[in-house]
mmCIF file of C-alpha atoms in Angstrom:
data_model
loop_
_atom_site.group_PDB
_atom_site.id
_atom_site.type_symbol
_atom_site.label_atom_id
_atom_site.label_comp_id
_atom_site.label_asym_id
_atom_site.label_seq_id
_atom_site.Cartn_x
_atom_site.Cartn_y
_atom_site.Cartn_z
ATOM 1 C CA MET A 1 -2.802 26.087 -4.949
ATOM 2 C CA THR A 2 -5.836 25.896 -2.962
ATOM 3 C CA ARG A 3 -8.075 25.013 -5.685
ATOM 4 C CA TYR A 4 -5.851 21.865 -6.450
ATOM 5 C CA VAL A 5 -6.094 20.783 -2.840
ATOM 6 C CA LEU A 6 -9.574 21.584 -1.892
ATOM 7 C CA GLY A 7 -10.253 19.054 -5.955
ATOM 8 C CA ARG A 8 -7.549 16.920 -4.258
ATOM 9 C CA VAL A 9 -9.385 16.400 -0.903
ATOM 10 C CA VAL A 10 -12.792 16.143 -3.027
ATOM 11 C CA ALA A 11 -11.561 13.534 -4.581
ATOM 12 C CA ALA A 12 -10.425 11.175 -1.897
ATOM 13 C CA VAL A 13 -13.625 11.656 0.229
ATOM 14 C CA ALA A 14 -15.292 10.967 -3.015
ATOM 15 C CA VAL A 15 -13.563 7.154 -2.554
ATOM 16 C CA LEU A 16 -14.062 6.559 0.443
ATOM 17 C CA TRP A 17 -17.835 7.243 -0.091
ATOM 18 C CA ALA A 18 -17.360 4.746 -1.984
ATOM 19 C CA ALA A 19 -15.588 1.862 -0.562
ATOM 20 C CA VAL A 20 -18.324 2.691 2.495
ATOM 21 C CA THR A 21 -21.178 2.408 0.117
ATOM 22 C CA VAL A 22 -19.675 -0.666 -2.340
ATOM 23 C CA SER A 23 -18.040 -2.675 1.203
ATOM 24 C CA PHE A 24 -22.051 -2.314 2.653
ATOM 25 C CA VAL A 25 -23.911 -3.524 -0.508
ATOM 26 C CA VAL A 26 -20.994 -6.625 -0.379
ATOM 27 C CA LEU A 27 -21.634 -7.532 2.742
ATOM 28 C CA TYR A 28 -25.035 -6.709 4.269
ATOM 29 C CA LEU A 29 -27.006 -7.844 1.074
ATOM 30 C CA LEU A 30 -25.069 -11.575 0.898
ATOM 31 C CA PRO A 31 -27.336 -14.024 1.493
ATOM 32 C CA SER A 32 -26.180 -15.073 4.644
ATOM 33 C CA ASP A 33 -27.788 -13.979 8.311
ATOM 34 C CA PRO A 34 -24.619 -12.557 10.606
ATOM 35 C CA VAL A 35 -26.910 -13.334 14.119
ATOM 36 C CA SER A 36 -27.960 -17.067 12.565
ATOM 37 C CA VAL A 37 -23.911 -17.506 12.383
ATOM 38 C CA MET A 38 -23.106 -16.007 15.846
ATOM 39 C CA LEU A 39 -25.610 -17.735 17.599
ATOM 40 C CA ASP A 40 -24.842 -21.231 15.399
ATOM 41 C CA ASN A 41 -21.209 -20.376 17.572
ATOM 42 C CA ALA A 42 -21.987 -19.818 20.470
ATOM 43 C CA SER A 43 -24.561 -22.418 20.907
ATOM 44 C CA ALA A 44 -22.832 -25.438 19.673
ATOM 45 C CA GLY A 45 -24.880 -26.663 18.278
ATOM 46 C CA GLN A 46 -28.110 -26.522 20.273
ATOM 47 C CA THR A 47 -31.039 -25.319 18.921
ATOM 48 C CA VAL A 48 -31.505 -21.668 19.131
ATOM 49 C CA ASP A 49 -33.983 -19.948 20.136
ATOM 50 C CA PRO A 50 -35.970 -17.299 17.226
ATOM 51 C CA ALA A 51 -36.598 -14.648 19.654
ATOM 52 C CA GLN A 52 -33.381 -14.353 21.466
ATOM 53 C CA ALA A 53 -32.669 -14.691 17.671
ATOM 54 C CA ALA A 54 -34.771 -11.642 17.018
ATOM 55 C CA ALA A 55 -34.180 -9.773 19.329
ATOM 56 C CA LEU A 56 -30.232 -9.546 18.343
ATOM 57 C CA ARG A 57 -31.241 -8.269 15.175
ATOM 58 C CA ALA A 58 -33.878 -5.914 16.379
ATOM 59 C CA GLN A 59 -30.583 -4.406 18.424
ATOM 60 C CA TYR A 60 -28.153 -4.445 15.966
ATOM 61 C CA GLY A 61 -30.085 -2.530 13.218
ATOM 62 C CA PHE A 62 -30.450 -6.403 10.739
ATOM 63 C CA ASP A 63 -34.742 -5.769 11.035
ATOM 64 C CA ARG A 64 -34.578 -3.194 9.299
ATOM 65 C CA GLY A 65 -34.518 -2.550 5.906
ATOM 66 C CA PRO A 66 -31.675 -2.163 3.087
ATOM 67 C CA VAL A 67 -31.963 2.347 2.819
ATOM 68 C CA GLU A 68 -32.064 2.404 6.590
ATOM 69 C CA GLN A 69 -29.118 0.432 7.163
ATOM 70 C CA TYR A 70 -27.221 1.717 5.127
ATOM 71 C CA LEU A 71 -28.208 5.948 6.011
ATOM 72 C CA SER A 72 -27.892 4.539 9.660
ATOM 73 C CA GLN A 73 -24.171 3.068 9.050
ATOM 74 C CA LEU A 74 -22.835 5.580 6.772
ATOM 75 C CA GLY A 75 -24.307 8.779 9.276
ATOM 76 C CA HIS A 76 -22.769 6.709 12.371
ATOM 77 C CA THR A 77 -19.330 6.564 10.423
ATOM 78 C CA VAL A 78 -18.926 10.185 9.381
ATOM 79 C CA THR A 79 -19.223 10.197 13.345
ATOM 80 C CA GLY A 80 -16.195 7.938 13.702
ATOM 81 C CA ASP A 81 -18.624 5.179 14.651
ATOM 82 C CA LEU A 82 -17.601 1.790 13.326
ATOM 83 C CA GLY A 83 -20.539 -0.208 15.162
ATOM 84 C CA THR A 84 -19.350 -3.108 17.702
ATOM 85 C CA SER A 85 -18.368 -6.172 17.128
ATOM 86 C CA LEU A 86 -20.682 -9.184 17.063
ATOM 87 C CA THR A 87 -18.510 -11.370 18.288
ATOM 88 C CA SER A 88 -16.633 -9.663 21.294
ATOM 89 C CA GLY A 89 -19.268 -7.099 21.475
ATOM 90 C CA ALA A 90 -16.209 -4.410 21.783
ATOM 91 C CA PRO A 91 -16.501 -1.400 20.307
ATOM 92 C CA VAL A 92 -15.201 -1.718 16.327
ATOM 93 C CA ARG A 93 -12.987 0.989 16.412
ATOM 94 C CA THR A 94 -11.405 -0.425 20.057
ATOM 95 C CA LEU A 95 -10.772 -3.260 18.447
ATOM 96 C CA ILE A 96 -8.878 -1.755 14.862
ATOM 97 C CA ALA A 97 -6.965 1.588 17.548
ATOM 98 C CA GLN A 98 -5.420 -1.738 19.547
ATOM 99 C CA ALA A 99 -4.667 -3.709 16.031
ATOM 100 C CA PHE A 100 -3.441 -1.199 13.910
ATOM 101 C CA PRO A 101 0.121 0.306 15.391
ATOM 102 C CA GLN A 102 1.073 -3.669 14.763
ATOM 103 C CA THR A 103 -0.061 -3.877 11.523
ATOM 104 C CA ALA A 104 1.358 0.378 10.528
ATOM 105 C CA ALA A 105 5.270 -0.442 11.899
ATOM 106 C CA LEU A 106 5.668 -3.746 10.045
ATOM 107 C CA ALA A 107 4.505 -2.103 6.777
ATOM 108 C CA ALA A 108 6.073 0.661 7.494
ATOM 109 C CA PHE A 109 9.229 -1.890 8.025
ATOM 110 C CA ALA A 110 8.454 -3.186 4.886
ATOM 111 C CA LEU A 111 8.174 -0.268 3.214
ATOM 112 C CA VAL A 112 11.413 1.252 4.519
ATOM 113 C CA LEU A 113 13.367 -2.572 2.915
ATOM 114 C CA ALA A 114 11.445 -2.638 -0.222
ATOM 115 C CA VAL A 115 12.391 0.942 -1.523
ATOM 116 C CA ALA A 116 16.150 0.094 -0.114
ATOM 117 C CA VAL A 117 16.666 -3.318 -1.872
ATOM 118 C CA GLY A 118 14.755 -0.894 -4.933
ATOM 119 C CA GLY A 119 15.639 0.920 -5.529
ATOM 120 C CA GLY A 120 19.425 0.006 -4.599
ATOM 121 C CA THR A 121 19.264 -3.335 -7.101
ATOM 122 C CA ALA A 122 17.983 -0.443 -10.202
ATOM 123 C CA VAL A 123 20.199 1.522 -9.454
ATOM 124 C CA LEU A 124 23.158 -0.572 -9.002
ATOM 125 C CA ALA A 125 21.748 -2.312 -12.610
ATOM 126 C CA SER A 126 21.672 1.027 -13.813
ATOM 127 C CA TRP A 127 25.336 1.866 -13.137
ATOM 128 C CA THR A 128 27.422 -0.851 -13.674
ATOM 129 C CA ARG A 129 28.794 -1.643 -16.525
ATOM 130 C CA SER A 130 28.980 -5.371 -16.801
ATOM 131 C CA SER A 131 26.337 -6.607 -18.933
ATOM 132 C CA ARG A 132 26.333 -9.996 -16.716
ATOM 133 C CA LEU A 133 26.563 -8.255 -13.547
ATOM 134 C CA ARG A 134 23.226 -6.495 -15.283
ATOM 135 C CA GLY A 135 21.570 -8.941 -16.762
ATOM 136 C CA LEU A 136 21.488 -10.597 -13.580
ATOM 137 C CA LEU A 137 20.264 -8.360 -11.413
ATOM 138 C CA LEU A 138 17.029 -7.008 -13.989
ATOM 139 C CA ALA A 139 16.463 -10.843 -13.799
ATOM 140 C CA LEU A 140 15.546 -10.588 -10.230
ATOM 141 C CA PRO A 141 12.458 -7.789 -9.958
ATOM 142 C CA PRO A 142 10.815 -10.547 -12.160
ATOM 143 C CA LEU A 143 10.856 -13.601 -9.810
ATOM 144 C CA GLY A 144 10.202 -11.031 -6.505
ATOM 145 C CA VAL A 145 7.217 -10.300 -8.094
ATOM 146 C CA ALA A 146 6.320 -13.800 -9.585
ATOM 147 C CA VAL A 147 6.882 -16.329 -6.093
ATOM 148 C CA PRO A 148 3.655 -16.242 -3.480
ATOM 149 C CA GLY A 149 4.167 -14.442 -0.055
ATOM 150 C CA PHE A 150 2.960 -17.558 2.019
ATOM 151 C CA TRP A 151 5.416 -19.726 1.048
ATOM 152 C CA VAL A 152 8.114 -17.288 1.281
ATOM 153 C CA GLY A 153 7.116 -16.742 4.451
ATOM 154 C CA LEU A 154 7.349 -20.755 5.193
ATOM 155 C CA LEU A 155 10.753 -21.035 3.651
ATOM 156 C CA LEU A 156 12.261 -17.680 5.973
ATOM 157 C CA LEU A 157 10.636 -19.204 8.744
ATOM 158 C CA GLN A 158 12.226 -22.605 7.687
ATOM 159 C CA LEU A 159 15.849 -21.434 8.090
ATOM 160 C CA PHE A 160 16.180 -18.142 10.268
ATOM 161 C CA SER A 161 13.881 -19.906 12.683
ATOM 162 C CA PHE A 162 13.852 -23.451 12.831
ATOM 163 C CA ARG A 163 17.259 -24.247 11.538
ATOM 164 C CA TRP A 164 20.028 -21.185 12.090
ATOM 165 C CA TYR A 165 17.362 -19.746 15.631
ATOM 166 C CA TRP A 166 18.546 -16.000 14.439
ATOM 167 C CA PHE A 167 14.914 -14.488 14.908
ATOM 168 C CA PRO A 168 11.686 -15.846 16.593
ATOM 169 C CA ALA A 169 8.573 -17.842 14.082
ATOM 170 C CA VAL A 170 5.787 -16.258 15.701
ATOM 171 C CA GLY A 171 4.623 -13.803 17.465
ATOM 172 C CA ASN A 172 5.049 -9.472 18.453
ATOM 173 C CA ASP A 173 8.086 -9.626 20.625
ATOM 174 C CA GLY A 174 10.462 -6.587 19.767
ATOM 175 C CA PHE A 175 12.369 -5.707 16.825
ATOM 176 C CA ALA A 176 13.138 -9.186 16.415
ATOM 177 C CA SER A 177 9.465 -10.749 15.381
ATOM 178 C CA LEU A 178 8.925 -7.805 13.320
ATOM 179 C CA VAL A 179 12.051 -9.263 10.268
ATOM 180 C CA LEU A 180 10.822 -12.142 8.350
ATOM 181 C CA PRO A 181 7.002 -10.954 8.636
ATOM 182 C CA ALA A 182 9.299 -7.613 7.105
ATOM 183 C CA VAL A 183 11.015 -8.657 4.754
ATOM 184 C CA THR A 184 8.022 -11.500 3.611
ATOM 185 C CA LEU A 185 5.773 -8.101 2.728
ATOM 186 C CA ALA A 186 8.885 -6.444 1.377
ATOM 187 C CA ILE A 187 9.181 -9.061 -1.622
ATOM 188 C CA PRO A 188 7.037 -8.168 -4.321
ATOM 189 C CA GLY A 189 6.860 -4.376 -2.662
ATOM 190 C CA ALA A 190 11.337 -4.037 -3.995
ATOM 191 C CA ALA A 191 10.239 -6.085 -7.288
ATOM 192 C CA THR A 192 7.570 -3.312 -8.137
ATOM 193 C CA VAL A 193 10.342 -0.231 -7.269
ATOM 194 C CA ALA A 194 13.316 -2.761 -8.473
ATOM 195 C CA GLN A 195 11.011 -3.007 -12.454
ATOM 196 C CA VAL A 196 9.722 0.643 -12.180
ATOM 197 C CA LEU A 197 13.302 2.918 -11.694
ATOM 198 C CA SER A 198 14.641 0.469 -13.790
ATOM 199 C CA GLN A 199 12.686 1.398 -16.283
ATOM 200 C CA GLY A 200 12.967 5.199 -15.557
ATOM 201 C CA LEU A 201 16.995 5.224 -15.266
ATOM 202 C CA GLY A 202 17.624 2.966 -18.675
ATOM 203 C CA ALA A 203 14.753 6.544 -20.804
ATOM 204 C CA ALA A 204 17.010 8.546 -18.362
ATOM 205 C CA TRP A 205 20.968 7.478 -18.843
ATOM 206 C CA ARG A 206 18.382 8.048 -23.168
ATOM 207 C CA SER A 207 17.767 11.342 -22.692
ATOM 208 C CA PRO A 208 20.130 14.416 -24.711
ATOM 209 C CA TYR A 209 20.340 16.467 -21.371
ATOM 210 C CA VAL A 210 22.696 13.447 -20.072
ATOM 211 C CA GLU A 211 25.389 13.817 -23.758
ATOM 212 C CA THR A 212 25.327 17.607 -22.499
ATOM 213 C CA ALA A 213 25.978 17.038 -18.775
ATOM 214 C CA PHE A 214 28.973 14.440 -19.388
ATOM 215 C CA ALA A 215 30.417 17.148 -22.455
ATOM 216 C CA LYS A 216 30.526 19.256 -19.550
ATOM 217 C CA GLY A 217 33.042 17.283 -17.940
ATOM 218 C CA ALA A 218 31.179 15.328 -15.172
ATOM 219 C CA SER A 219 31.739 11.993 -13.910
ATOM 220 C CA ARG A 220 29.033 9.003 -14.664
ATOM 221 C CA GLY A 221 28.322 9.384 -10.823
ATOM 222 C CA ARG A 222 27.614 12.791 -10.729
ATOM 223 C CA VAL A 223 25.520 12.848 -13.710
ATOM 224 C CA LEU A 224 23.590 9.785 -11.882
ATOM 225 C CA GLY A 225 22.925 11.514 -8.790
ATOM 226 C CA ARG A 226 21.771 14.988 -9.883
ATOM 227 C CA HIS A 227 19.809 14.286 -13.175
ATOM 228 C CA VAL A 228 19.487 10.410 -14.623
ATOM 229 C CA LEU A 229 17.844 10.017 -11.087
ATOM 230 C CA ARG A 230 16.410 12.854 -9.702
ATOM 231 C CA ASN A 231 14.224 12.248 -13.108
ATOM 232 C CA ALA A 232 13.607 8.603 -12.767
ATOM 233 C CA VAL A 233 11.580 8.582 -9.353
ATOM 234 C CA LEU A 234 9.093 10.111 -10.407
ATOM 235 C CA PRO A 235 6.919 6.829 -11.071
ATOM 236 C CA VAL A 236 9.016 5.511 -7.919
ATOM 237 C CA LEU A 237 6.693 7.670 -6.713
ATOM 238 C CA THR A 238 3.742 6.921 -7.757
ATOM 239 C CA VAL A 239 4.078 3.573 -6.757
ATOM 240 C CA LEU A 240 4.789 4.098 -3.293
ATOM 241 C CA GLY A 241 0.956 5.266 -3.453
ATOM 242 C CA VAL A 242 -0.672 1.705 -4.395
ATOM 243 C CA LEU A 243 2.598 -0.273 -2.211
ATOM 244 C CA VAL A 244 0.752 1.047 1.113
ATOM 245 C CA GLY A 245 -1.761 -0.170 -0.250
ATOM 246 C CA GLN A 246 -0.180 -3.705 -0.499
ATOM 247 C CA LEU A 247 0.589 -3.564 2.615
ATOM 248 C CA LEU A 248 -1.842 -3.373 4.123
ATOM 249 C CA ALA A 249 -3.410 -6.234 1.878
ATOM 250 C CA GLY A 250 0.094 -8.470 2.666
ATOM 251 C CA SER A 251 -0.486 -8.163 6.283
ATOM 252 C CA VAL A 252 -3.408 -10.520 5.722
ATOM 253 C CA VAL A 253 -1.019 -13.842 5.025
ATOM 254 C CA ALA A 254 2.321 -12.499 6.908
ATOM 255 C CA GLU A 255 1.350 -12.188 9.986
ATOM 256 C CA THR A 256 -1.164 -15.387 9.627
ATOM 257 C CA VAL A 257 2.273 -17.325 8.612
ATOM 258 C CA PHE A 258 4.501 -15.465 12.443
ATOM 259 C CA SER A 259 1.080 -15.765 13.761
ATOM 260 C CA ARG A 260 1.704 -11.544 14.769
ATOM 261 C CA GLN A 261 -1.577 -9.917 16.089
ATOM 262 C CA GLY A 262 -2.396 -6.869 13.652
ATOM 263 C CA PHE A 263 -4.455 -5.597 10.916
ATOM 264 C CA GLY A 264 -4.257 -8.951 8.952
ATOM 265 C CA ARG A 265 -5.150 -11.475 11.836
ATOM 266 C CA LEU A 266 -8.232 -9.087 13.272
ATOM 267 C CA VAL A 267 -9.243 -8.855 9.702
ATOM 268 C CA GLU A 268 -9.023 -13.310 8.540
ATOM 269 C CA GLN A 269 -10.786 -13.719 12.235
ATOM 270 C CA ALA A 270 -14.281 -12.081 11.468
ATOM 271 C CA VAL A 271 -13.883 -12.791 7.758
ATOM 272 C CA THR A 272 -13.824 -16.264 9.650
ATOM 273 C CA THR A 273 -16.662 -14.759 11.805
ATOM 274 C CA GLN A 274 -19.152 -13.099 9.370
ATOM 275 C CA ASP A 275 -18.451 -10.502 11.479
ATOM 276 C CA ILE A 276 -19.918 -7.876 9.297
ATOM 277 C CA PRO A 277 -18.770 -4.840 11.867
ATOM 278 C CA VAL A 278 -15.955 -5.885 12.064
ATOM 279 C CA VAL A 279 -14.853 -6.255 8.123
ATOM 280 C CA GLN A 280 -16.883 -2.519 7.514
ATOM 281 C CA GLY A 281 -14.731 -1.445 9.665
ATOM 282 C CA LEU A 282 -11.973 -2.449 8.508
ATOM 283 C CA VAL A 283 -12.626 -1.800 5.210
ATOM 284 C CA VAL A 284 -12.871 2.286 5.948
ATOM 285 C CA VAL A 285 -9.609 2.572 8.201
ATOM 286 C CA ALA A 286 -7.992 0.650 5.135
ATOM 287 C CA ALA A 287 -9.219 3.167 2.699
ATOM 288 C CA ALA A 288 -8.557 5.366 4.787
ATOM 289 C CA VAL A 289 -5.257 5.205 4.663
ATOM 290 C CA PHE A 290 -4.541 4.095 0.998
ATOM 291 C CA VAL A 291 -6.443 7.601 0.244
ATOM 292 C CA VAL A 292 -4.414 10.039 2.987
ATOM 293 C CA VAL A 293 -0.774 8.047 1.661
ATOM 294 C CA ASN A 294 -2.039 8.893 -2.147
ATOM 295 C CA LEU A 295 -3.368 12.683 -1.107
ATOM 296 C CA ALA A 296 0.025 13.521 0.571
ATOM 297 C CA VAL A 297 1.922 11.229 -3.027
ATOM 298 C CA ASP A 298 -0.297 13.974 -5.351
ATOM 299 C CA LEU A 299 0.762 16.621 -2.893
ATOM 300 C CA ALA A 300 4.257 15.631 -3.341
ATOM 301 C CA TYR A 301 3.992 15.904 -7.027
ATOM 302 C CA PRO A 302 4.816 19.442 -7.822
ATOM 303 C CA LEU A 303 7.177 19.632 -5.109
ATOM 304 C CA LEU A 304 9.623 17.181 -6.452
ATOM 305 C CA ASP A 305 9.379 18.212 -9.920
ATOM 306 C CA PRO A 306 8.845 22.204 -10.788
ATOM 307 C CA ARG A 307 7.459 21.408 -14.337
ATOM 308 C CA ILE A 308 4.602 19.858 -12.706
ATOM 309 C CA ASP A 309 1.661 21.827 -12.330
ATOM 310 C CA LEU A 310 -0.722 22.157 -10.021
ATOM 311 C CA THR A 311 -3.519 19.845 -12.192
ATOM 312 C CA GLY A 312 -0.764 18.005 -11.996
ATOM 313 C CA VAL A 313 0.451 18.177 -16.023
ATOM 314 C CA LEU A 314 3.738 17.797 -17.347
ATOM 315 C CA ARG A 315 4.438 21.674 -18.612
ATOM 316 C CA PRO A 316 7.936 21.379 -20.337
ATOM 317 C CA ARG A 317 11.552 22.343 -19.847
ATOM 318 C CA ARG A 318 11.158 26.171 -21.870
ATOM 319 C CA ALA A 319 13.898 26.263 -23.953
ATOM 320 C CA PRO A 320 16.804 28.637 -23.222
ATOM 321 C CA ALA A 321 16.254 32.452 -24.567
ATOM 322 C CA ALA A 322 18.230 32.603 -27.247
ATOM 323 C CA ARG A 323 18.772 34.424 -31.165
ATOM 324 C CA ARG A 324 16.527 32.082 -33.657
ATOM 325 C CA THR A 325 18.371 32.903 -36.825
ATOM 326 C CA THR A 326 15.998 32.506 -40.433
ATOM 327 C CA ALA A 327 17.658 30.241 -43.232
ATOM 328 C CA LEU A 328 18.848 33.310 -44.856
ATOM 329 C CA GLY A 329 20.510 34.123 -41.814
ATOM 330 C CA ARG A 330 18.961 36.935 -40.242
ATOM 331 C CA ALA A 331 17.385 37.290 -36.983
ATOM 332 C CA ALA A 332 13.485 35.988 -36.152
#
């Protein structure tokens, strides 16, 4: 068990290192000067003093070589220092700490909605004996994946905020302001959960142990709850690990459409102003969340299904002990 956990932790650290390195290469080696962009925005069209620009480059370390900048940044990241914002002058760690709770609440609510709606749709499609209802339910997930998130958000705003006044259109004021952005984020995730769980349920219903359970007199509900759903839910667990990363990425659109303060709005503002330390810090934090969630999923596999050993391999079920007989009728 210890070796399995250590292996997953080392893999998680490697992913974080790769996120820091790739984001540094992409952001810092691009042919642009963040100090010039910052001064151009602040000067409102006036001439920028070259001495002031040189002083700022020295202050933020942009006058050093790429390797020296990378090693310095890697060392600071390991200690939790994500740098200072070029536009506000505030520590990046403080900006992220202020924005992240709003996005975490939004993503958690959207994840609950996605699992409940997607799982309910798949189970109902598997449960019903009506072929028309089953076909209608199974047609919904592809539609949910294909519809653009920003279009869904604008449609929800038009209906539930501007026409019926059920929910506020913008802001972070209370639970009511969380509903429409969470629904916007949850629809693609619910569609993905429904697709994966429907395929798993379909394969599980065709398994021999289902016929055995019916032969023993088990009801349809008991077979679904105790045998079919239990064996079909593991792929959904894998999807949930990926879905958390998609929710964080989708928060950029949802928080922009609904004018919410959070992780996504911070990303949008940092990219617009080319505030490289903030963008870099957001990438590192998002990668850390993704890695932690997937590490928890990996550690949960052996607990949910004892057939999965600590190397992540699915072991076949053991056949019941029985005396095998040869073609001549003698005990083997």
